[in-house]
Short mmCIF file of C-alpha atoms and ligand atoms in Angstrom, two decimals:
data_model
loop_
_atom_site.label_atom_id
_atom_site.label_comp_id
_atom_site.label_asym_id
_atom_site.label_seq_id
_atom_site.Cartn_x
_atom_site.Cartn_y
_atom_site.Cartn_z
CA MET A 904 21.99 -22.49 0.70
CA LYS A 905 24.34 -24.01 -1.87
CA GLU A 906 26.93 -21.89 -3.71
CA LYS A 907 25.61 -22.93 -7.10
CA GLY A 908 21.89 -23.09 -7.76
CA LEU A 909 20.03 -25.98 -9.38
CA PRO A 910 18.10 -25.87 -12.67
CA ALA A 911 14.43 -24.85 -12.22
CA LYS A 912 13.28 -28.25 -13.55
CA THR A 913 15.28 -30.10 -10.91
CA VAL A 914 13.95 -27.86 -8.14
CA LEU A 915 10.36 -28.31 -9.30
CA LYS A 916 10.77 -32.09 -9.47
CA GLU A 917 12.18 -32.16 -5.97
CA ILE A 918 9.32 -30.01 -4.67
CA GLU A 919 6.75 -32.26 -6.28
CA SER A 920 8.24 -35.40 -4.82
CA ARG A 921 8.68 -33.82 -1.37
CA LEU A 922 5.15 -32.37 -1.20
CA ASN A 923 3.33 -35.49 -2.23
CA LYS A 924 3.40 -36.46 1.46
CA ASP A 925 0.93 -33.63 2.14
CA PHE A 926 -2.80 -34.24 2.28
CA THR A 927 -4.75 -32.98 -0.73
CA PHE A 928 -8.32 -31.73 -0.64
CA ASN A 929 -9.03 -33.63 -3.86
CA SER A 930 -8.44 -36.93 -2.07
CA GLY A 931 -11.66 -36.33 -0.14
CA LYS A 932 -9.85 -37.42 3.03
CA VAL A 933 -9.60 -33.97 4.61
CA LEU A 934 -12.74 -33.89 6.73
CA GLY A 935 -11.61 -31.71 9.61
CA SER A 936 -10.41 -28.54 7.91
CA MET A 937 -12.19 -25.22 7.45
CA CYS A 938 -10.21 -24.56 4.27
CA THR A 939 -10.70 -26.04 0.82
CA ASN A 940 -9.43 -26.02 -2.75
CA PRO A 941 -9.60 -22.45 -3.98
CA HIS A 942 -11.97 -21.90 -6.90
CA ASP A 943 -10.21 -22.23 -10.31
CA LEU A 944 -10.89 -18.62 -11.29
CA ALA A 945 -9.42 -17.39 -8.01
CA LYS A 946 -6.29 -19.49 -8.56
CA GLU A 947 -5.82 -18.05 -12.03
CA VAL A 948 -6.35 -14.48 -10.92
CA TYR A 949 -4.14 -14.87 -7.86
CA ALA A 950 -1.23 -16.24 -9.89
CA ARG A 951 -1.49 -13.38 -12.40
CA PHE A 952 -1.22 -10.50 -9.96
CA LEU A 953 1.39 -11.58 -7.46
CA GLU A 954 3.28 -8.26 -7.55
CA LYS A 955 0.34 -6.17 -6.32
CA ASN A 956 1.10 -4.77 -2.88
CA LEU A 957 -1.69 -3.11 -0.94
CA GLY A 958 0.87 -1.93 1.61
CA ASP A 959 1.58 0.80 -0.95
CA PRO A 960 -1.85 1.50 -2.43
CA GLY A 961 -0.60 4.67 -4.11
CA LEU A 962 1.32 2.41 -6.49
CA PHE A 963 -1.71 0.20 -7.03
CA PRO A 964 -4.73 2.53 -6.82
CA ALA A 965 -6.82 0.31 -9.06
CA THR A 966 -6.21 -2.70 -6.80
CA ALA A 967 -7.07 -0.53 -3.78
CA GLN A 968 -10.34 0.38 -5.51
CA LEU A 969 -11.13 -3.35 -5.90
CA GLU A 970 -10.58 -3.80 -2.16
CA GLU A 971 -13.10 -1.04 -1.47
CA GLU A 972 -15.57 -2.78 -3.73
CA VAL A 973 -14.94 -6.12 -1.99
CA ILE A 974 -15.62 -4.51 1.40
CA GLN A 975 -18.79 -2.96 0.02
CA MET A 976 -19.97 -6.31 -1.36
CA LEU A 977 -19.19 -8.06 1.93
CA GLY A 978 -20.92 -5.20 3.75
CA MET A 979 -24.02 -5.81 1.66
CA LEU A 980 -23.81 -9.53 2.39
CA LEU A 981 -23.76 -8.59 6.08
CA SER A 982 -26.64 -6.10 5.73
CA ASN A 983 -24.55 -2.91 5.84
CA PRO A 984 -23.31 -1.40 2.58
CA LYS A 985 -21.69 1.42 4.60
CA ALA A 986 -19.33 -0.94 6.44
CA THR A 987 -15.60 -0.18 6.27
CA GLY A 988 -12.74 -2.63 6.58
CA ASN A 989 -10.05 -4.66 4.91
CA ILE A 990 -9.14 -8.03 3.48
CA VAL A 991 -6.48 -9.30 5.86
CA THR A 992 -4.39 -12.41 6.43
CA GLY A 993 -7.15 -14.42 8.10
CA GLY A 994 -9.59 -14.68 10.95
CA THR A 995 -6.84 -14.25 13.52
CA GLU A 996 -5.72 -10.88 12.17
CA ALA A 997 -9.36 -9.80 11.75
CA ASN A 998 -10.18 -10.63 15.38
CA VAL A 999 -7.00 -8.92 16.59
CA LEU A 1000 -7.87 -5.79 14.58
CA ALA A 1001 -11.36 -5.61 16.08
CA LEU A 1002 -10.03 -5.86 19.62
CA TRP A 1003 -7.23 -3.41 18.80
CA ALA A 1004 -9.82 -0.86 17.71
CA PHE A 1005 -11.79 -1.57 20.90
CA LYS A 1006 -8.69 -1.03 22.98
CA ASN A 1007 -7.88 2.32 21.39
CA ALA A 1008 -11.50 3.45 21.53
CA ASN A 1009 -11.84 2.48 25.16
CA THR A 1010 -11.84 5.31 27.63
CA LYS A 1011 -12.65 3.15 30.65
CA ASN A 1012 -10.16 1.92 33.24
CA GLY A 1013 -8.84 -1.60 32.77
CA GLY A 1014 -10.25 -3.82 30.16
CA GLU A 1015 -12.14 -7.05 30.09
CA ILE A 1016 -13.58 -8.78 27.06
CA ILE A 1017 -16.32 -11.33 27.59
CA VAL A 1018 -16.05 -14.25 25.17
CA PRO A 1019 -17.74 -17.66 25.04
CA VAL A 1020 -15.57 -20.66 26.00
CA SER A 1021 -16.14 -21.77 22.42
CA ALA A 1022 -14.25 -18.75 21.01
CA HIS A 1023 -11.23 -19.34 18.78
CA CYS A 1024 -7.79 -19.02 20.37
CA SER A 1025 -7.14 -15.86 18.32
CA PHE A 1026 -9.00 -13.97 21.07
CA ASP A 1027 -6.44 -15.16 23.62
CA LYS A 1028 -3.66 -14.04 21.29
CA ALA A 1029 -5.38 -10.65 20.87
CA ALA A 1030 -5.83 -10.26 24.62
CA SER A 1031 -2.21 -11.15 25.26
CA LEU A 1032 -1.03 -8.63 22.68
CA LEU A 1033 -3.36 -5.87 23.77
CA GLY A 1034 -3.35 -6.29 27.53
CA PHE A 1035 -7.01 -7.22 27.80
CA ARG A 1036 -8.28 -9.77 30.30
CA ILE A 1037 -10.41 -12.40 28.63
CA ILE A 1038 -13.43 -13.52 30.65
CA ARG A 1039 -14.62 -16.86 29.27
CA VAL A 1040 -18.26 -17.71 29.91
CA GLY A 1041 -20.00 -21.06 29.59
CA LEU A 1042 -22.47 -22.42 27.07
CA ASN A 1043 -26.09 -23.54 27.08
CA GLY A 1044 -27.39 -26.95 26.00
CA LYS A 1045 -27.05 -25.97 22.34
CA PHE A 1046 -23.39 -25.02 22.77
CA GLN A 1047 -24.21 -21.33 22.39
CA VAL A 1048 -22.98 -18.75 24.86
CA ASP A 1049 -25.08 -18.69 28.03
CA ILE A 1050 -26.71 -15.26 27.99
CA GLU A 1051 -27.29 -15.18 31.75
CA ALA A 1052 -23.61 -15.93 32.32
CA VAL A 1053 -22.71 -13.03 30.01
CA ARG A 1054 -24.93 -10.69 32.03
CA GLU A 1055 -23.34 -11.87 35.27
CA ALA A 1056 -19.81 -11.37 33.91
CA ILE A 1057 -20.36 -7.70 33.06
CA ASN A 1058 -18.76 -5.18 35.41
CA HIS A 1059 -17.28 -1.68 35.24
CA LYS A 1060 -14.16 -3.04 33.51
CA THR A 1061 -16.03 -4.70 30.66
CA VAL A 1062 -15.13 -3.17 27.31
CA ALA A 1063 -16.72 -5.53 24.84
CA LEU A 1064 -18.58 -8.75 24.18
CA VAL A 1065 -17.73 -11.32 21.55
CA GLY A 1066 -20.26 -13.59 19.84
CA ILE A 1067 -19.45 -16.41 17.44
CA ALA A 1068 -21.42 -17.02 14.26
CA GLY A 1069 -20.16 -20.47 13.30
CA THR A 1070 -18.06 -21.79 16.17
CA THR A 1071 -14.74 -23.48 15.51
CA SER A 1072 -15.74 -26.72 17.21
CA LEU A 1073 -19.39 -27.16 16.15
CA GLY A 1074 -20.34 -24.41 13.70
CA VAL A 1075 -23.17 -23.16 15.93
CA VAL A 1076 -24.24 -19.54 16.27
CA ASP A 1077 -24.46 -17.65 19.56
CA PRO A 1078 -27.66 -15.70 20.33
CA ILE A 1079 -26.30 -12.57 18.69
CA ARG A 1080 -29.58 -10.61 19.03
CA GLU A 1081 -29.44 -11.02 22.81
CA LEU A 1082 -25.76 -10.07 22.86
CA SER A 1083 -26.57 -7.04 20.74
CA ASP A 1084 -29.32 -5.97 23.15
CA ILE A 1085 -26.99 -6.39 26.13
CA ALA A 1086 -24.24 -4.42 24.36
CA LEU A 1087 -26.64 -1.55 23.68
CA GLU A 1088 -28.06 -1.65 27.20
CA HIS A 1089 -24.59 -1.49 28.83
CA ASN A 1090 -22.92 0.68 26.20
CA LEU A 1091 -20.46 -2.06 25.25
CA LEU A 1092 -18.85 -2.91 21.93
CA LEU A 1093 -19.79 -6.21 20.28
CA HIS A 1094 -17.59 -8.14 17.87
CA VAL A 1095 -19.09 -11.04 15.92
CA ASP A 1096 -16.67 -13.71 14.72
CA ALA A 1097 -18.27 -15.02 11.54
CA ALA A 1098 -14.92 -16.16 10.13
CA PHE A 1099 -16.55 -19.46 9.21
CA GLY A 1100 -20.28 -18.63 9.20
CA GLY A 1101 -20.04 -15.41 7.21
CA PHE A 1102 -20.17 -17.21 3.86
CA VAL A 1103 -22.78 -19.76 5.03
CA LEU A 1104 -25.41 -18.06 7.21
CA PRO A 1105 -26.55 -15.41 4.70
CA PHE A 1106 -27.70 -18.17 2.34
CA LEU A 1107 -29.40 -20.62 4.71
CA LYS A 1108 -32.88 -19.10 4.73
CA GLU A 1109 -33.11 -19.07 0.94
CA ILE A 1110 -32.38 -22.81 0.81
CA GLY A 1111 -34.87 -23.76 3.49
CA TYR A 1112 -32.74 -23.96 6.65
CA GLU A 1113 -33.08 -22.01 9.84
CA ALA A 1114 -30.86 -18.92 9.61
CA PRO A 1115 -29.88 -17.37 12.92
CA GLU A 1116 -29.45 -13.59 12.96
CA PHE A 1117 -25.85 -12.47 13.33
CA ASP A 1118 -25.01 -9.44 11.21
CA PHE A 1119 -25.11 -5.62 11.16
CA ARG A 1120 -28.92 -5.66 11.05
CA LEU A 1121 -28.58 -6.03 14.82
CA SER A 1122 -27.70 -2.51 15.86
CA GLY A 1123 -25.40 -3.48 18.74
CA VAL A 1124 -22.96 -5.25 16.42
CA SER A 1125 -19.83 -3.09 16.04
CA SER A 1126 -17.63 -5.32 13.87
CA ILE A 1127 -17.63 -8.66 12.07
CA THR A 1128 -14.92 -11.10 10.96
CA ILE A 1129 -15.74 -12.93 7.71
CA ASP A 1130 -13.13 -15.08 6.01
CA PRO A 1131 -13.06 -15.57 2.24
CA HIS A 1132 -10.37 -18.27 2.66
CA LYS A 1133 -12.82 -20.54 4.49
CA MET A 1134 -16.27 -20.96 2.88
CA GLY A 1135 -15.58 -18.09 0.45
CA LEU A 1136 -13.36 -20.44 -1.66
CA ALA A 1137 -10.56 -17.86 -1.89
CA PRO A 1138 -6.85 -18.71 -1.83
CA ILE A 1139 -5.05 -18.28 1.50
CA PRO A 1140 -4.48 -15.62 2.82
CA ALA A 1141 -7.87 -13.93 2.82
CA GLY A 1142 -9.62 -12.96 6.01
CA GLY A 1143 -12.03 -10.08 6.36
CA ILE A 1144 -12.66 -7.45 9.02
CA LEU A 1145 -15.65 -5.15 8.71
CA PHE A 1146 -16.58 -2.29 11.03
CA ARG A 1147 -20.09 -0.83 11.17
CA ASN A 1148 -18.72 2.52 9.94
CA SER A 1149 -15.45 4.45 10.02
CA ASP A 1150 -15.75 5.56 13.69
CA LEU A 1151 -14.09 2.53 15.24
CA ARG A 1152 -11.72 1.87 12.37
CA LYS A 1153 -10.15 5.28 12.74
CA PHE A 1154 -8.68 4.11 16.06
CA ILE A 1155 -6.44 1.67 14.16
CA THR A 1156 -5.69 3.93 11.22
CA TRP A 1157 -2.05 4.95 10.87
CA LYS A 1158 -0.53 7.48 8.52
CA VAL A 1159 2.45 6.26 6.48
CA PRO A 1160 3.86 9.36 4.80
CA TYR A 1161 6.98 8.30 2.88
CA LEU A 1162 5.79 5.60 0.47
CA ALA A 1163 6.69 5.43 -3.22
CA GLY A 1164 3.04 5.85 -4.05
CA GLY A 1165 2.62 8.79 -1.66
CA GLU A 1166 1.16 9.18 1.84
CA ILE A 1167 -1.46 6.67 2.88
CA GLU A 1168 -3.66 5.70 5.79
CA GLN A 1169 -3.44 2.07 6.82
CA ALA A 1170 -5.78 0.12 9.12
CA THR A 1171 -4.25 -3.35 8.94
CA PHE A 1172 -1.73 -5.03 11.22
CA VAL A 1173 0.65 -6.00 8.44
CA GLY A 1174 2.24 -3.47 6.09
CA THR A 1175 3.17 -5.14 2.83
CA ARG A 1176 0.19 -7.28 1.94
CA SER A 1177 -1.19 -9.30 -0.91
CA GLY A 1178 -3.17 -7.45 -3.55
CA ALA A 1179 -3.54 -10.75 -5.41
CA SER A 1180 -5.66 -12.10 -2.54
CA VAL A 1181 -7.98 -9.13 -2.77
CA ILE A 1182 -8.30 -9.35 -6.55
CA ALA A 1183 -9.05 -13.08 -6.25
CA VAL A 1184 -11.84 -12.35 -3.74
CA TRP A 1185 -13.22 -9.62 -6.01
CA ALA A 1186 -13.21 -12.10 -8.91
CA LEU A 1187 -15.08 -14.71 -6.87
CA LEU A 1188 -17.74 -12.39 -5.50
CA ASN A 1189 -18.45 -11.14 -9.01
CA HIS A 1190 -18.25 -14.52 -10.70
CA LEU A 1191 -20.21 -16.62 -8.22
CA GLY A 1192 -22.64 -13.99 -7.01
CA ARG A 1193 -25.19 -14.82 -4.33
CA GLU A 1194 -26.57 -17.56 -6.56
CA GLY A 1195 -23.22 -19.34 -6.84
CA TYR A 1196 -22.50 -19.22 -3.13
CA ARG A 1197 -26.05 -20.33 -2.34
CA ARG A 1198 -25.55 -23.38 -4.58
CA ILE A 1199 -22.28 -24.25 -2.81
CA VAL A 1200 -23.83 -23.88 0.65
CA LYS A 1201 -26.85 -25.95 -0.41
CA ARG A 1202 -24.62 -28.83 -1.48
CA CYS A 1203 -22.51 -28.64 1.69
CA MET A 1204 -25.64 -28.59 3.89
CA ARG A 1205 -27.15 -31.57 2.06
CA LEU A 1206 -23.97 -33.55 2.78
CA THR A 1207 -23.98 -32.30 6.37
CA TRP A 1208 -27.42 -33.80 6.93
CA LYS A 1209 -26.53 -36.98 5.06
CA LEU A 1210 -23.59 -37.45 7.42
CA THR A 1211 -25.69 -36.53 10.47
CA GLU A 1212 -28.37 -39.10 9.61
CA GLY A 1213 -25.69 -41.71 8.89
CA ILE A 1214 -23.99 -41.15 12.24
CA LYS A 1215 -27.25 -41.38 14.16
CA GLN A 1216 -27.73 -44.85 12.69
CA ILE A 1217 -24.41 -46.18 13.95
CA TYR A 1218 -24.58 -47.97 17.27
CA GLY A 1219 -23.07 -45.95 20.12
CA LEU A 1220 -22.50 -42.79 18.07
CA ASP A 1221 -24.44 -39.56 17.99
CA VAL A 1222 -23.99 -35.93 16.98
CA MET A 1223 -23.19 -33.36 19.65
CA THR A 1224 -26.05 -31.14 18.45
CA GLU A 1225 -28.13 -30.76 15.30
CA PRO A 1226 -25.95 -28.94 12.77
CA VAL A 1227 -26.63 -25.25 12.12
CA THR A 1228 -23.90 -24.78 9.52
CA ASN A 1229 -21.89 -27.42 7.66
CA VAL A 1230 -20.06 -28.71 10.74
CA VAL A 1231 -20.86 -32.00 12.49
CA GLY A 1232 -19.64 -33.07 15.93
CA ILE A 1233 -19.48 -36.84 16.43
CA LYS A 1234 -19.65 -38.06 20.02
CA SER A 1235 -20.07 -41.35 21.81
CA ASP A 1236 -21.34 -42.17 25.27
CA ILE A 1237 -20.04 -45.72 24.92
CA PHE A 1238 -16.74 -45.62 23.04
CA ASN A 1239 -13.62 -43.55 23.57
CA ILE A 1240 -13.87 -40.83 20.92
CA LYS A 1241 -10.11 -40.27 20.91
CA LEU A 1242 -9.57 -43.91 20.03
CA ILE A 1243 -12.08 -43.66 17.18
CA ALA A 1244 -10.27 -40.58 15.87
CA GLU A 1245 -6.94 -42.41 16.03
CA LYS A 1246 -8.38 -45.33 14.07
CA LEU A 1247 -9.87 -42.97 11.49
CA ARG A 1248 -6.52 -41.23 11.12
CA LYS A 1249 -4.81 -44.58 10.59
CA LEU A 1250 -7.22 -45.12 7.71
CA GLY A 1251 -6.11 -41.80 6.24
CA TRP A 1252 -9.01 -39.60 7.35
CA ALA A 1253 -7.88 -36.15 8.50
CA VAL A 1254 -10.43 -35.41 11.23
CA ALA A 1255 -10.23 -32.73 13.92
CA LEU A 1256 -10.37 -33.93 17.52
CA PHE A 1257 -11.92 -31.87 20.33
CA PRO A 1258 -12.12 -33.01 23.98
CA ARG A 1259 -15.52 -34.66 23.61
CA HIS A 1260 -16.03 -34.98 19.88
CA ILE A 1261 -14.66 -35.40 16.39
CA ARG A 1262 -15.29 -32.39 14.17
CA ILE A 1263 -16.21 -32.91 10.54
CA VAL A 1264 -16.47 -29.87 8.27
CA LEU A 1265 -18.39 -30.58 5.07
CA MET A 1266 -16.38 -28.25 2.86
CA PRO A 1267 -16.95 -27.96 -0.90
CA HIS A 1268 -14.20 -30.51 -1.68
CA ILE A 1269 -16.30 -33.26 -0.03
CA ASN A 1270 -18.77 -35.24 -2.13
CA GLU A 1271 -21.44 -37.90 -1.59
CA LYS A 1272 -19.00 -40.78 -2.16
CA HIS A 1273 -16.53 -39.43 0.41
CA VAL A 1274 -19.30 -39.26 3.02
CA GLU A 1275 -20.43 -42.81 2.24
CA SER A 1276 -16.92 -44.19 2.39
CA PHE A 1277 -16.29 -42.36 5.69
CA LEU A 1278 -19.50 -43.75 7.21
CA LYS A 1279 -18.48 -47.25 6.08
CA ASP A 1280 -15.11 -46.95 7.82
CA LEU A 1281 -16.78 -45.55 10.91
CA ARG A 1282 -19.23 -48.47 11.03
CA ASN A 1283 -16.34 -50.93 10.73
CA ILE A 1284 -14.39 -49.22 13.52
CA VAL A 1285 -17.41 -49.37 15.82
CA ARG A 1286 -18.03 -53.02 14.93
CA GLU A 1287 -14.41 -53.81 15.82
CA LEU A 1288 -14.65 -51.87 19.13
CA LYS A 1289 -17.86 -53.70 20.04
CA GLY A 1290 -15.85 -56.92 19.62
N1 0PR B 842 -12.52 -17.59 14.06
C1 0PR B 842 -13.06 -18.81 13.95
C2 0PR B 842 -14.48 -19.05 14.36
C3 0PR B 842 -12.27 -19.86 13.45
O1 0PR B 842 -12.79 -21.08 13.38
C4 0PR B 842 -10.93 -19.59 13.08
C5 0PR B 842 -10.04 -20.67 12.56
C6 0PR B 842 -10.43 -18.28 13.22
C7 0PR B 842 -11.26 -17.31 13.73
C8 0PR B 842 -9.03 -17.92 12.85
O2 0PR B 842 -8.89 -17.95 11.47
P1 0PR B 842 -7.49 -18.07 10.75
O3 0PR B 842 -7.02 -19.47 10.97
O4 0PR B 842 -7.80 -17.73 9.33
O5 0PR B 842 -6.59 -17.08 11.38
N2 0PR B 842 -10.67 -21.83 12.24
C9 0PR B 842 -10.00 -23.01 11.75
C10 0PR B 842 -9.78 -23.98 12.92
O6 0PR B 842 -9.16 -23.60 13.90
C11 0PR B 842 -8.68 -22.72 11.10
C12 0PR B 842 -8.22 -23.90 10.34
C13 0PR B 842 -8.44 -23.97 8.99
C14 0PR B 842 -7.58 -24.93 10.97
C15 0PR B 842 -8.02 -25.06 8.27
C16 0PR B 842 -7.16 -26.05 10.25
C17 0PR B 842 -7.39 -26.10 8.91
O7 0PR B 842 -6.99 -27.20 8.19
O8 0PR B 842 -10.23 -25.10 12.82
#
């Protein structure tokens, strides 16, 4: 740090010139991210309430009330208005909180959590923090967790199962009903990671797509992660953790007695936390409503299928599986997919690369023209590789 500070104008100018190296969602080039431009209303609200701290809800009781309403609205979206929970920093914190509650609720010896190989790395982080052993089980032909393999992995040390509703790599949904039945049968907890799918799946049926079951309607589901900062269009940070009721959540509830606003009970990992995030989510849920989110999902799904059809028509390329949510996996049995990804990146496309496929997420910042221009570049790359 310098002794003497610079004028605000100079600092802002420097920031602008430095940050223009970053990708922008508006460019339409970011095809591999699960985040997007926050909605304008959310940006405005977020900027206005930066001082709100839900780490001391006694100082901000009205903001705390909005968080309760957000959890109730998300609970209703996930078929359980009685759900309890919090808006947290993201899917990672939400998944850690679920497993933390499982750990403290667990009266068995040892502790194993059965997760699909497709699960996000936040489960490994959670297991490392909490001393759980993660048992990864394989997938079926549709890239969903193999239910038989889950059954085989269960033993006296098993504490919980994890199912994914919108996988990181392909956006597919595990057979959550079967997982729920197994959880009930073996008296296990079941966490559903709908960090991505939580703001997509509830709207699919109404717009004519197949909508796999995944939420609290299935009575074995103990907790769900649902992230407003992915398909919810909220500013980062905004993840969501919901528990079926207060039973499990009480295992991660801590009393903090000395605060300026008076004694509180806290069930998040972090202490000081953004009230602005919560208010922004509240604003979005109220402003967009089911109708608004349905419209957004409809548009994203239309583009998902446009891209899927386009890819199927390119020689040597195919999709990994028919899309369930707005995620497309591009594979090739002929060309090296890593090489294709490298060539796409050279052309400025920010795509995500998995071992056997390129992941495209059709987020709300992508439009028809972006998809067409991407397909054109892809066709040219393939033509060049064919020689
Ligand atoms: N659960 C699932 C199913 C996820 O896909 C992710 C992250 C998480 C949990 C963790 O969420 P947080 O990142 O909020 O903690 N999924 C994205 C991914 O790994 C995260 C992401 C988002 C990565 C935007 C890049 C990016 O540009 O792809």
